[in-house]
Amino acid sequence: MPRAILPPFVSLLLGLAAPAAAQQTWTVNASPGAGAQFQSLAAAVAAAADGDVIVCQHPTFGESLGGFTTSKGLTIVGDAAGVPLTTLSAPIQVVGLPAGRTFRMAGFQSVMDGELRISLQNCAGRVELDNLQARSPDFGFPTGPAIEVVQCASVHLREVVDFGSPALRIDSSRVVLSSCWLGMTRINVGGGAGLVATNAEVDVVQPRFRTGGLLSAPGVGWPAIAATNSVLRIAGGAGSLVSGGPPVSATGGPAIVANGGFVHVDPAVALAAGLGAPTTAGTATFVAGSVPATWAATSARAGQTLSLSTAAAAGAAVWLCVGLPSALASTPLGTLGVEPASAFVLPAAVATAGAPVATALPLPAALLRGQAFAAQAVVWDGAALRMGAPLAFVVQ
């Protein structure tokens, strides 16, 4: 049975997530005459100031919202999961986000024109992307990366579903990926490699990475993950998968190809390769063993109970900390992603073999769209104390 959060935590979360007094909320609706302040997301972003929230409503006439370019610390959230978004002609670009600022975008599951295109460049501040999902194939197979993260200090992607060549490219950045589907989407369209990382530090939690697909070029065998001089930690439990094949119309490749660097894979994460291909390949140091991490299968919504899963070695003591998100930072215990001063710590639970520690997190009904919080486990396995990969949520 999942352990339940104690009642005092509910009040704590409500207080932590309260919006700042100077924060302004803007409303966008692509439909004319809908009563919103803007019909264009780009216009709303241009008018908003750091710390503001932009709520996007579902249009009534089938119009969609396009992309934008910004360096502001904004929160953009879809009022309904099906708010249409188009990004091929105008991608979402966050460039030069200063340290101390946070850009958040969450709650868009209806990308209308193929892959979801996002570019994060030279961001010293935090970027958190939650529940952004591409579902429809492009008219032609993508020839470049759908999402690029370059020279960014702290990026968290949760429930991001995308495809491209590759779906996600990370260069010289620190990134946490939680419950992401990359390569082939939930409806089995798309293709290409899931993740390509260079000179990066990446935590991959509860992945569903599969290469190939209906749009693949015959005879091309992509790895699900390709890394160069990078540190990868891959965690998860039942349902996680990193697969280089077998795709629909490609020969298939390894699950992971890594040259230089370090790759730590939890044995609970299923690795699969195409016919005749090795599961892992390359000159990196590969280590198999428990990788502590926390994930959730659903989005955070006010008034609902969020189910969290935490992976840890059998017999380990697990303390779950919940508080405000912080910039990803290295510590002797692992990557820190929760502000220590804000953290509420649950009593320890003991992990059992083959099953993650389950925690039920009731969310107050008064939470507003765009408010954010984070969860992170601290694990004692009898020999060492470690922090699991952090998990950031945006309320939708």
mmCIF file of C-alpha atoms in Angstrom:
data_model
loop_
_atom_site.group_PDB
_atom_site.id
_atom_site.type_symbol
_atom_site.label_atom_id
_atom_site.label_comp_id
_atom_site.label_asym_id
_atom_site.label_seq_id
_atom_site.Cartn_x
_atom_site.Cartn_y
_atom_site.Cartn_z
ATOM 1 C CA MET A 1 0.000 0.000 0.000
ATOM 2 C CA PRO A 2 1.269 3.512 -0.733
ATOM 3 C CA ARG A 3 2.271 5.573 2.249
ATOM 4 C CA ALA A 4 0.212 8.759 2.549
ATOM 5 C CA ILE A 5 1.586 12.247 3.094
ATOM 6 C CA LEU A 6 0.826 13.530 6.598
ATOM 7 C CA PRO A 7 -1.798 16.333 6.849
ATOM 8 C CA PRO A 8 0.726 19.029 7.911
ATOM 9 C CA PHE A 9 2.401 18.619 4.543
ATOM 10 C CA VAL A 10 -0.711 19.815 2.716
ATOM 11 C CA SER A 11 -0.555 23.176 4.483
ATOM 12 C CA LEU A 12 3.180 23.374 3.888
ATOM 13 C CA LEU A 13 2.803 22.756 0.144
ATOM 14 C CA LEU A 14 0.050 25.346 -0.090
ATOM 15 C CA GLY A 15 2.253 27.916 1.602
ATOM 16 C CA LEU A 16 5.328 27.088 -0.462
ATOM 17 C CA ALA A 17 3.445 27.305 -3.742
ATOM 18 C CA ALA A 18 1.653 30.608 -3.068
ATOM 19 C CA PRO A 19 2.178 33.029 -5.965
ATOM 20 C CA ALA A 20 4.310 36.130 -5.482
ATOM 21 C CA ALA A 21 2.387 39.346 -4.918
ATOM 22 C CA ALA A 22 3.857 41.059 -8.002
ATOM 23 C CA GLN A 23 3.072 38.147 -10.318
ATOM 24 C CA GLN A 24 0.531 38.816 -13.070
ATOM 25 C CA THR A 25 -1.532 36.230 -14.946
ATOM 26 C CA TRP A 26 -2.240 36.672 -18.664
ATOM 27 C CA THR A 27 -4.762 34.719 -20.727
ATOM 28 C CA VAL A 28 -4.300 33.572 -24.340
ATOM 29 C CA ASN A 29 -6.939 32.127 -26.667
ATOM 30 C CA ALA A 30 -6.350 31.704 -30.399
ATOM 31 C CA SER A 31 -10.073 32.107 -31.120
ATOM 32 C CA PRO A 32 -11.229 35.655 -31.955
ATOM 33 C CA GLY A 33 -13.646 37.156 -29.472
ATOM 34 C CA ALA A 34 -12.912 34.643 -26.726
ATOM 35 C CA GLY A 35 -12.351 37.362 -24.143
ATOM 36 C CA ALA A 36 -8.662 36.611 -23.598
ATOM 37 C CA GLN A 37 -6.047 39.343 -23.493
ATOM 38 C CA PHE A 38 -4.064 37.829 -26.374
ATOM 39 C CA GLN A 39 -4.730 35.598 -29.395
ATOM 40 C CA SER A 40 -1.005 34.959 -29.920
ATOM 41 C CA LEU A 41 1.312 33.218 -27.480
ATOM 42 C CA ALA A 42 4.237 35.204 -28.897
ATOM 43 C CA ALA A 43 2.412 38.476 -28.137
ATOM 44 C CA ALA A 44 1.673 37.370 -24.579
ATOM 45 C CA VAL A 45 5.311 36.403 -24.024
ATOM 46 C CA ALA A 46 6.442 39.793 -25.348
ATOM 47 C CA ALA A 47 4.111 41.640 -22.951
ATOM 48 C CA ALA A 48 4.780 39.530 -19.849
ATOM 49 C CA ALA A 49 7.426 40.299 -17.237
ATOM 50 C CA ASP A 50 9.681 37.944 -15.305
ATOM 51 C CA GLY A 51 7.644 35.890 -12.858
ATOM 52 C CA ASP A 52 4.346 36.220 -14.757
ATOM 53 C CA VAL A 53 2.038 33.306 -15.623
ATOM 54 C CA ILE A 54 0.459 32.826 -19.057
ATOM 55 C CA VAL A 55 -2.613 30.559 -19.157
ATOM 56 C CA CYS A 56 -3.545 29.257 -22.621
ATOM 57 C CA GLN A 57 -7.206 28.378 -23.206
ATOM 58 C CA HIS A 58 -8.562 25.841 -25.681
ATOM 59 C CA PRO A 59 -9.788 27.691 -28.819
ATOM 60 C CA THR A 60 -13.334 27.266 -30.037
ATOM 61 C CA PHE A 61 -12.647 27.391 -33.795
ATOM 62 C CA GLY A 62 -9.698 25.031 -34.160
ATOM 63 C CA GLU A 63 -6.926 27.623 -34.286
ATOM 64 C CA SER A 64 -3.560 26.812 -32.711
ATOM 65 C CA LEU A 65 -0.827 28.684 -30.890
ATOM 66 C CA GLY A 66 2.655 29.078 -32.343
ATOM 67 C CA GLY A 67 6.106 29.329 -30.832
ATOM 68 C CA PHE A 68 8.112 32.274 -29.539
ATOM 69 C CA THR A 69 11.577 33.391 -28.425
ATOM 70 C CA THR A 70 12.293 34.660 -24.914
ATOM 71 C CA SER A 71 14.917 35.091 -22.215
ATOM 72 C CA LYS A 72 12.320 35.796 -19.499
ATOM 73 C CA GLY A 73 11.498 33.716 -16.461
ATOM 74 C CA LEU A 74 7.867 32.899 -17.301
ATOM 75 C CA THR A 75 5.370 30.136 -16.590
ATOM 76 C CA ILE A 76 3.201 29.036 -19.546
ATOM 77 C CA VAL A 77 0.505 26.460 -18.897
ATOM 78 C CA GLY A 78 -2.269 24.920 -20.976
ATOM 79 C CA ASP A 79 -5.711 25.408 -19.465
ATOM 80 C CA ALA A 80 -6.787 22.119 -21.107
ATOM 81 C CA ALA A 81 -4.609 19.241 -22.248
ATOM 82 C CA GLY A 82 -5.751 19.636 -25.856
ATOM 83 C CA VAL A 83 -4.699 23.268 -26.447
ATOM 84 C CA PRO A 84 -3.332 23.023 -30.029
ATOM 85 C CA LEU A 85 0.302 24.012 -30.548
ATOM 86 C CA THR A 86 2.312 24.336 -33.775
ATOM 87 C CA THR A 87 6.102 24.668 -33.633
ATOM 88 C CA LEU A 88 7.612 23.746 -37.026
ATOM 89 C CA SER A 89 7.511 27.238 -38.529
ATOM 90 C CA ALA A 90 7.981 29.049 -35.194
ATOM 91 C CA PRO A 91 9.710 26.860 -32.567
ATOM 92 C CA ILE A 92 9.750 27.515 -28.842
ATOM 93 C CA GLN A 93 13.099 29.135 -28.041
ATOM 94 C CA VAL A 94 14.443 30.055 -24.603
ATOM 95 C CA VAL A 95 17.768 31.796 -25.102
ATOM 96 C CA GLY A 96 20.029 33.407 -22.520
ATOM 97 C CA LEU A 97 17.808 32.854 -19.468
ATOM 98 C CA PRO A 98 19.748 34.538 -16.629
ATOM 99 C CA ALA A 99 20.738 32.801 -13.408
ATOM 100 C CA GLY A 100 18.096 33.063 -10.696
ATOM 101 C CA ARG A 101 15.184 32.949 -13.158
ATOM 102 C CA THR A 102 12.970 30.001 -14.069
ATOM 103 C CA PHE A 103 11.120 29.305 -17.303
ATOM 104 C CA ARG A 104 8.320 26.738 -17.057
ATOM 105 C CA MET A 105 5.963 25.351 -19.692
ATOM 106 C CA ALA A 106 3.404 22.623 -19.050
ATOM 107 C CA GLY A 107 0.186 21.005 -20.189
ATOM 108 C CA PHE A 108 0.225 20.849 -24.008
ATOM 109 C CA GLN A 109 -0.643 17.455 -25.498
ATOM 110 C CA SER A 110 -1.837 18.481 -28.967
ATOM 111 C CA VAL A 111 1.138 19.354 -31.190
ATOM 112 C CA MET A 112 -0.483 19.711 -34.600
ATOM 113 C CA ASP A 113 2.322 19.705 -37.173
ATOM 114 C CA GLY A 114 4.711 16.865 -36.419
ATOM 115 C CA GLU A 115 7.499 16.894 -33.881
ATOM 116 C CA LEU A 116 7.542 19.341 -30.976
ATOM 117 C CA ARG A 117 10.394 21.760 -31.658
ATOM 118 C CA ILE A 118 12.079 23.415 -28.673
ATOM 119 C CA SER A 119 15.476 25.104 -28.424
ATOM 120 C CA LEU A 120 17.100 25.914 -25.075
ATOM 121 C CA GLN A 121 20.338 27.841 -25.525
ATOM 122 C CA ASN A 122 22.813 29.371 -23.059
ATOM 123 C CA CYS A 123 20.469 29.303 -20.060
ATOM 124 C CA ALA A 124 22.085 29.910 -16.662
ATOM 125 C CA GLY A 125 18.647 29.820 -15.007
ATOM 126 C CA ARG A 126 16.267 26.863 -14.611
ATOM 127 C CA VAL A 127 14.050 25.426 -17.337
ATOM 128 C CA GLU A 128 11.224 23.012 -16.432
ATOM 129 C CA LEU A 129 9.092 21.413 -19.165
ATOM 130 C CA ASP A 130 6.198 19.209 -18.036
ATOM 131 C CA ASN A 131 3.583 17.248 -20.023
ATOM 132 C CA LEU A 132 4.454 18.416 -23.549
ATOM 133 C CA GLN A 133 3.518 15.732 -26.046
ATOM 134 C CA ALA A 134 3.873 15.373 -29.818
ATOM 135 C CA ARG A 135 1.463 12.819 -31.260
ATOM 136 C CA SER A 136 1.174 13.380 -35.024
ATOM 137 C CA PRO A 137 3.766 12.405 -37.679
ATOM 138 C CA ASP A 138 5.390 15.052 -39.848
ATOM 139 C CA PHE A 139 4.864 15.019 -43.628
ATOM 140 C CA GLY A 140 8.539 14.083 -44.022
ATOM 141 C CA PHE A 141 10.987 12.378 -41.688
ATOM 142 C CA PRO A 142 12.684 14.982 -39.431
ATOM 143 C CA THR A 143 16.258 15.683 -40.501
ATOM 144 C CA GLY A 144 17.365 17.428 -37.305
ATOM 145 C CA PRO A 145 16.822 17.326 -33.550
ATOM 146 C CA ALA A 146 13.349 18.157 -32.278
ATOM 147 C CA ILE A 147 14.538 19.440 -28.882
ATOM 148 C CA GLU A 148 17.992 20.981 -28.388
ATOM 149 C CA VAL A 149 19.561 21.807 -25.023
ATOM 150 C CA VAL A 150 22.900 23.608 -25.407
ATOM 151 C CA GLN A 151 24.988 25.235 -22.670
ATOM 152 C CA CYS A 152 22.210 25.075 -20.062
ATOM 153 C CA ALA A 153 22.823 24.747 -16.317
ATOM 154 C CA SER A 154 19.577 23.191 -15.101
ATOM 155 C CA VAL A 155 16.885 21.600 -17.284
ATOM 156 C CA HIS A 156 14.116 19.216 -16.218
ATOM 157 C CA LEU A 157 11.872 17.448 -18.730
ATOM 158 C CA ARG A 158 8.945 15.395 -17.385
ATOM 159 C CA GLU A 159 6.318 13.595 -19.475
ATOM 160 C CA VAL A 160 7.804 14.974 -22.691
ATOM 161 C CA VAL A 161 6.869 12.912 -25.763
ATOM 162 C CA ASP A 162 8.738 13.678 -28.997
ATOM 163 C CA PHE A 163 10.549 12.291 -32.033
ATOM 164 C CA GLY A 164 13.197 13.619 -34.394
ATOM 165 C CA SER A 165 16.706 12.968 -35.590
ATOM 166 C CA PRO A 166 17.301 12.718 -32.652
ATOM 167 C CA ALA A 167 14.277 13.502 -30.480
ATOM 168 C CA LEU A 168 16.558 15.253 -27.963
ATOM 169 C CA ARG A 169 20.100 16.571 -28.350
ATOM 170 C CA ILE A 170 21.974 17.710 -25.233
ATOM 171 C CA ASP A 171 25.323 19.497 -25.420
ATOM 172 C CA SER A 172 27.345 20.778 -22.453
ATOM 173 C CA SER A 173 24.308 20.855 -20.153
ATOM 174 C CA ARG A 174 22.829 19.281 -17.023
ATOM 175 C CA VAL A 175 19.441 17.667 -17.599
ATOM 176 C CA VAL A 176 16.985 15.410 -15.760
ATOM 177 C CA LEU A 177 14.500 13.409 -17.880
ATOM 178 C CA SER A 178 11.532 11.836 -16.077
ATOM 179 C CA SER A 179 8.883 9.607 -17.703
ATOM 180 C CA CYS A 180 9.758 10.797 -21.211
ATOM 181 C CA TRP A 181 8.880 8.958 -24.446
ATOM 182 C CA LEU A 182 11.537 9.708 -27.064
ATOM 183 C CA GLY A 183 12.036 8.290 -30.559
ATOM 184 C CA MET A 184 8.644 6.692 -31.081
ATOM 185 C CA THR A 185 5.610 8.337 -29.491
ATOM 186 C CA ARG A 186 2.803 6.720 -27.515
ATOM 187 C CA ILE A 187 0.925 5.974 -30.750
ATOM 188 C CA ASN A 188 4.003 4.424 -32.420
ATOM 189 C CA VAL A 189 4.841 7.203 -34.867
ATOM 190 C CA GLY A 190 8.080 9.086 -35.263
ATOM 191 C CA GLY A 191 11.555 7.645 -35.277
ATOM 192 C CA GLY A 192 15.239 8.445 -35.029
ATOM 193 C CA ALA A 193 17.429 8.183 -31.949
ATOM 194 C CA GLY A 194 15.864 9.105 -28.618
ATOM 195 C CA LEU A 195 18.757 10.967 -26.982
ATOM 196 C CA VAL A 196 22.160 12.199 -28.157
ATOM 197 C CA ALA A 197 24.361 13.721 -25.412
ATOM 198 C CA THR A 198 27.788 15.355 -25.686
ATOM 199 C CA ASN A 199 29.810 16.662 -22.721
ATOM 200 C CA ALA A 200 26.641 16.467 -20.637
ATOM 201 C CA GLU A 201 25.406 15.183 -17.281
ATOM 202 C CA VAL A 202 22.018 13.501 -17.658
ATOM 203 C CA ASP A 203 19.698 11.626 -15.276
ATOM 204 C CA VAL A 204 17.214 9.468 -17.191
ATOM 205 C CA VAL A 205 14.318 8.227 -15.018
ATOM 206 C CA GLN A 206 11.584 5.764 -16.081
ATOM 207 C CA PRO A 207 12.355 6.152 -19.821
ATOM 208 C CA ARG A 208 10.416 4.883 -22.842
ATOM 209 C CA PHE A 209 13.011 5.336 -25.570
ATOM 210 C CA ARG A 210 12.435 3.435 -28.835
ATOM 211 C CA THR A 211 14.064 4.107 -32.200
ATOM 212 C CA GLY A 212 12.695 3.742 -35.707
ATOM 213 C CA GLY A 213 9.061 3.895 -36.653
ATOM 214 C CA LEU A 214 6.788 4.390 -39.624
ATOM 215 C CA LEU A 215 8.845 7.304 -40.958
ATOM 216 C CA SER A 216 12.257 5.636 -40.662
ATOM 217 C CA ALA A 217 14.588 5.146 -43.590
ATOM 218 C CA PRO A 218 14.986 1.394 -44.294
ATOM 219 C CA GLY A 219 18.311 -0.039 -43.195
ATOM 220 C CA VAL A 220 19.125 2.689 -40.653
ATOM 221 C CA GLY A 221 19.928 1.350 -37.189
ATOM 222 C CA TRP A 222 19.859 4.089 -34.563
ATOM 223 C CA PRO A 223 20.816 3.546 -30.942
ATOM 224 C CA ALA A 224 18.186 4.691 -28.465
ATOM 225 C CA ILE A 225 20.862 6.677 -26.592
ATOM 226 C CA ALA A 226 24.177 7.920 -28.002
ATOM 227 C CA ALA A 227 26.607 9.682 -25.652
ATOM 228 C CA THR A 228 30.082 11.191 -25.973
ATOM 229 C CA ASN A 229 32.163 12.192 -22.932
ATOM 230 C CA SER A 230 29.039 12.337 -20.792
ATOM 231 C CA VAL A 231 27.778 11.077 -17.441
ATOM 232 C CA LEU A 232 24.490 9.153 -17.687
ATOM 233 C CA ARG A 233 22.484 7.705 -14.809
ATOM 234 C CA ILE A 234 19.524 5.614 -15.950
ATOM 235 C CA ALA A 235 16.915 4.630 -13.358
ATOM 236 C CA GLY A 236 13.429 3.158 -13.342
ATOM 237 C CA GLY A 237 11.241 0.172 -12.709
ATOM 238 C CA ALA A 238 8.609 -1.930 -14.452
ATOM 239 C CA GLY A 239 7.517 -0.358 -17.733
ATOM 240 C CA SER A 240 10.801 1.445 -18.405
ATOM 241 C CA LEU A 241 12.546 0.675 -21.710
ATOM 242 C CA VAL A 242 15.583 1.785 -23.704
ATOM 243 C CA SER A 243 15.385 0.039 -27.069
ATOM 244 C CA GLY A 244 17.386 0.374 -30.256
ATOM 245 C CA GLY A 245 15.002 -1.985 -32.041
ATOM 246 C CA PRO A 246 13.332 -3.742 -33.551
ATOM 247 C CA PRO A 247 11.582 -0.769 -35.197
ATOM 248 C CA VAL A 248 9.005 -1.092 -37.962
ATOM 249 C CA SER A 249 11.237 -0.340 -40.957
ATOM 250 C CA ALA A 250 14.833 -0.204 -39.736
ATOM 251 C CA THR A 251 17.428 -2.828 -38.894
ATOM 252 C CA GLY A 252 17.711 -1.657 -35.299
ATOM 253 C CA GLY A 253 20.745 -0.656 -33.275
ATOM 254 C CA PRO A 254 22.112 -0.907 -29.733
ATOM 255 C CA ALA A 255 20.183 0.408 -26.775
ATOM 256 C CA ILE A 256 23.126 2.594 -25.690
ATOM 257 C CA VAL A 257 26.298 3.631 -27.506
ATOM 258 C CA ALA A 258 28.622 5.674 -25.276
ATOM 259 C CA ASN A 259 32.217 6.712 -25.984
ATOM 260 C CA GLY A 260 34.130 8.253 -23.113
ATOM 261 C CA GLY A 261 32.421 9.158 -19.877
ATOM 262 C CA PHE A 262 30.377 7.006 -17.509
ATOM 263 C CA VAL A 263 27.049 5.171 -17.781
ATOM 264 C CA HIS A 264 25.297 3.773 -14.682
ATOM 265 C CA VAL A 265 22.223 1.667 -15.522
ATOM 266 C CA ASP A 266 19.761 0.187 -13.056
ATOM 267 C CA PRO A 267 19.109 -3.492 -13.975
ATOM 268 C CA ALA A 268 15.377 -2.813 -13.527
ATOM 269 C CA VAL A 269 15.454 -0.742 -16.748
ATOM 270 C CA ALA A 270 14.882 -2.999 -19.760
ATOM 271 C CA LEU A 271 17.499 -2.653 -22.516
ATOM 272 C CA ALA A 272 16.806 -4.001 -26.005
ATOM 273 C CA ALA A 273 18.663 -3.926 -29.325
ATOM 274 C CA GLY A 274 17.926 -4.619 -32.962
ATOM 275 C CA LEU A 275 18.616 -8.016 -34.499
ATOM 276 C CA GLY A 276 22.338 -8.783 -34.240
ATOM 277 C CA ALA A 277 23.193 -5.544 -32.425
ATOM 278 C CA PRO A 278 24.748 -5.452 -28.919
ATOM 279 C CA THR A 279 22.718 -3.993 -26.057
ATOM 280 C CA THR A 280 25.515 -1.559 -25.164
ATOM 281 C CA ALA A 281 28.614 -0.491 -27.057
ATOM 282 C CA GLY A 282 31.453 2.025 -26.874
ATOM 283 C CA THR A 283 34.439 2.983 -24.747
ATOM 284 C CA ALA A 284 32.551 4.526 -21.797
ATOM 285 C CA THR A 285 32.647 2.912 -18.372
ATOM 286 C CA PHE A 286 29.393 0.952 -17.978
ATOM 287 C CA VAL A 287 28.207 0.070 -14.459
ATOM 288 C CA ALA A 288 25.101 -1.927 -13.536
ATOM 289 C CA GLY A 289 23.510 -1.356 -10.121
ATOM 290 C CA SER A 290 20.705 0.325 -8.246
ATOM 291 C CA VAL A 291 20.125 3.962 -9.274
ATOM 292 C CA PRO A 292 17.831 5.767 -6.795
ATOM 293 C CA ALA A 293 15.205 8.007 -8.385
ATOM 294 C CA THR A 294 11.592 9.134 -8.072
ATOM 295 C CA TRP A 295 8.952 9.425 -10.797
ATOM 296 C CA ALA A 296 5.195 9.809 -11.290
ATOM 297 C CA ALA A 297 2.984 8.402 -14.043
ATOM 298 C CA THR A 298 0.572 11.360 -14.149
ATOM 299 C CA SER A 299 0.603 15.142 -14.087
ATOM 300 C CA ALA A 300 0.102 17.288 -11.008
ATOM 301 C CA ARG A 301 -3.414 18.721 -10.770
ATOM 302 C CA ALA A 302 -5.015 20.661 -7.926
ATOM 303 C CA GLY A 303 -7.312 18.644 -5.701
ATOM 304 C CA GLN A 304 -6.019 15.265 -6.888
ATOM 305 C CA THR A 305 -3.703 12.705 -5.314
ATOM 306 C CA LEU A 306 -0.388 12.244 -7.062
ATOM 307 C CA SER A 307 1.196 8.779 -6.933
ATOM 308 C CA LEU A 308 4.985 8.809 -6.649
ATOM 309 C CA SER A 309 7.304 5.819 -7.146
ATOM 310 C CA THR A 310 10.839 5.716 -5.751
ATOM 311 C CA ALA A 311 13.393 3.142 -6.886
ATOM 312 C CA ALA A 312 16.013 1.923 -4.402
ATOM 313 C CA ALA A 313 17.939 -1.254 -3.647
ATOM 314 C CA ALA A 314 16.021 -3.907 -1.703
ATOM 315 C CA GLY A 315 16.317 -3.288 2.043
ATOM 316 C CA ALA A 316 17.338 0.359 1.648
ATOM 317 C CA ALA A 317 15.756 3.054 3.793
ATOM 318 C CA VAL A 318 14.063 5.759 1.707
ATOM 319 C CA TRP A 319 13.216 9.271 2.914
ATOM 320 C CA LEU A 320 11.193 11.352 0.444
ATOM 321 C CA CYS A 321 11.691 15.114 0.531
ATOM 322 C CA VAL A 322 9.118 17.472 -1.020
ATOM 323 C CA GLY A 323 9.559 21.225 -1.365
ATOM 324 C CA LEU A 324 10.332 23.987 -3.822
ATOM 325 C CA PRO A 325 12.408 23.141 -6.920
ATOM 326 C CA SER A 326 15.998 24.322 -6.930
ATOM 327 C CA ALA A 327 18.618 24.574 -9.646
ATOM 328 C CA LEU A 328 20.345 21.234 -10.237
ATOM 329 C CA ALA A 329 23.546 21.224 -8.188
ATOM 330 C CA SER A 330 26.280 18.673 -7.499
ATOM 331 C CA THR A 331 26.786 17.495 -3.912
ATOM 332 C CA PRO A 332 28.797 14.624 -2.406
ATOM 333 C CA LEU A 333 25.497 12.683 -2.150
ATOM 334 C CA GLY A 334 24.326 13.289 -5.717
ATOM 335 C CA THR A 335 22.372 15.898 -7.676
ATOM 336 C CA LEU A 336 20.302 18.264 -5.513
ATOM 337 C CA GLY A 337 16.988 19.483 -6.970
ATOM 338 C CA VAL A 338 14.917 20.534 -3.918
ATOM 339 C CA GLU A 339 15.564 23.659 -1.849
ATOM 340 C CA PRO A 340 16.683 22.250 1.540
ATOM 341 C CA ALA A 341 15.111 25.087 3.544
ATOM 342 C CA SER A 342 11.679 24.338 2.041
ATOM 343 C CA ALA A 343 11.775 20.546 2.240
ATOM 344 C CA PHE A 344 9.272 18.430 4.149
ATOM 345 C CA VAL A 345 10.776 15.000 4.905
ATOM 346 C CA LEU A 346 8.579 11.923 5.207
ATOM 347 C CA PRO A 347 9.381 9.139 7.676
ATOM 348 C CA ALA A 348 11.593 6.413 6.221
ATOM 349 C CA ALA A 349 10.142 3.515 4.242
ATOM 350 C CA VAL A 350 12.022 0.319 3.415
ATOM 351 C CA ALA A 351 12.364 -0.705 -0.243
ATOM 352 C CA THR A 352 11.468 -4.259 -1.206
ATOM 353 C CA ALA A 353 12.849 -6.318 -4.070
ATOM 354 C CA GLY A 354 11.148 -5.747 -7.420
ATOM 355 C CA ALA A 355 8.838 -2.926 -6.315
ATOM 356 C CA PRO A 356 9.406 0.823 -5.929
ATOM 357 C CA VAL A 357 8.414 2.613 -2.742
ATOM 358 C CA ALA A 358 4.954 4.133 -3.336
ATOM 359 C CA THR A 359 3.879 7.479 -1.891
ATOM 360 C CA ALA A 360 0.447 9.127 -2.192
ATOM 361 C CA LEU A 361 0.729 12.923 -2.380
ATOM 362 C CA PRO A 362 -2.613 14.793 -1.984
ATOM 363 C CA LEU A 363 -2.509 18.166 -3.705
ATOM 364 C CA PRO A 364 -4.529 21.034 -2.208
ATOM 365 C CA ALA A 365 -7.502 22.160 -4.299
ATOM 366 C CA ALA A 366 -6.357 25.777 -3.895
ATOM 367 C CA LEU A 367 -3.174 25.277 -5.923
ATOM 368 C CA LEU A 368 -3.090 27.463 -9.029
ATOM 369 C CA ARG A 369 -2.014 26.458 -12.514
ATOM 370 C CA GLY A 370 1.666 27.093 -12.985
ATOM 371 C CA GLN A 371 2.683 26.693 -9.351
ATOM 372 C CA ALA A 372 5.601 24.305 -8.905
ATOM 373 C CA PHE A 373 7.091 21.895 -6.399
ATOM 374 C CA ALA A 374 9.678 19.108 -6.408
ATOM 375 C CA ALA A 375 10.307 15.711 -4.832
ATOM 376 C CA GLN A 376 13.586 13.927 -4.164
ATOM 377 C CA ALA A 377 14.553 10.775 -2.319
ATOM 378 C CA VAL A 378 17.433 10.288 0.096
ATOM 379 C CA VAL A 379 18.453 6.619 0.274
ATOM 380 C CA TRP A 380 20.546 4.685 2.802
ATOM 381 C CA ASP A 381 21.503 1.210 1.542
ATOM 382 C CA GLY A 382 23.524 0.194 4.594
ATOM 383 C CA ALA A 383 26.803 1.316 3.079
ATOM 384 C CA ALA A 384 26.259 4.803 1.655
ATOM 385 C CA LEU A 385 23.815 7.700 1.721
ATOM 386 C CA ARG A 386 22.713 8.877 -1.740
ATOM 387 C CA MET A 387 20.199 11.272 -3.239
ATOM 388 C CA GLY A 388 17.964 10.034 -6.031
ATOM 389 C CA ALA A 389 17.347 12.012 -9.189
ATOM 390 C CA PRO A 390 15.028 14.974 -8.382
ATOM 391 C CA LEU A 391 11.529 15.323 -9.829
ATOM 392 C CA ALA A 392 9.943 18.698 -10.651
ATOM 393 C CA PHE A 393 6.208 19.301 -11.169
ATOM 394 C CA VAL A 394 4.214 22.182 -12.646
ATOM 395 C CA VAL A 395 0.558 22.239 -11.532
ATOM 396 C CA GLN A 396 -1.748 21.999 -14.573
#
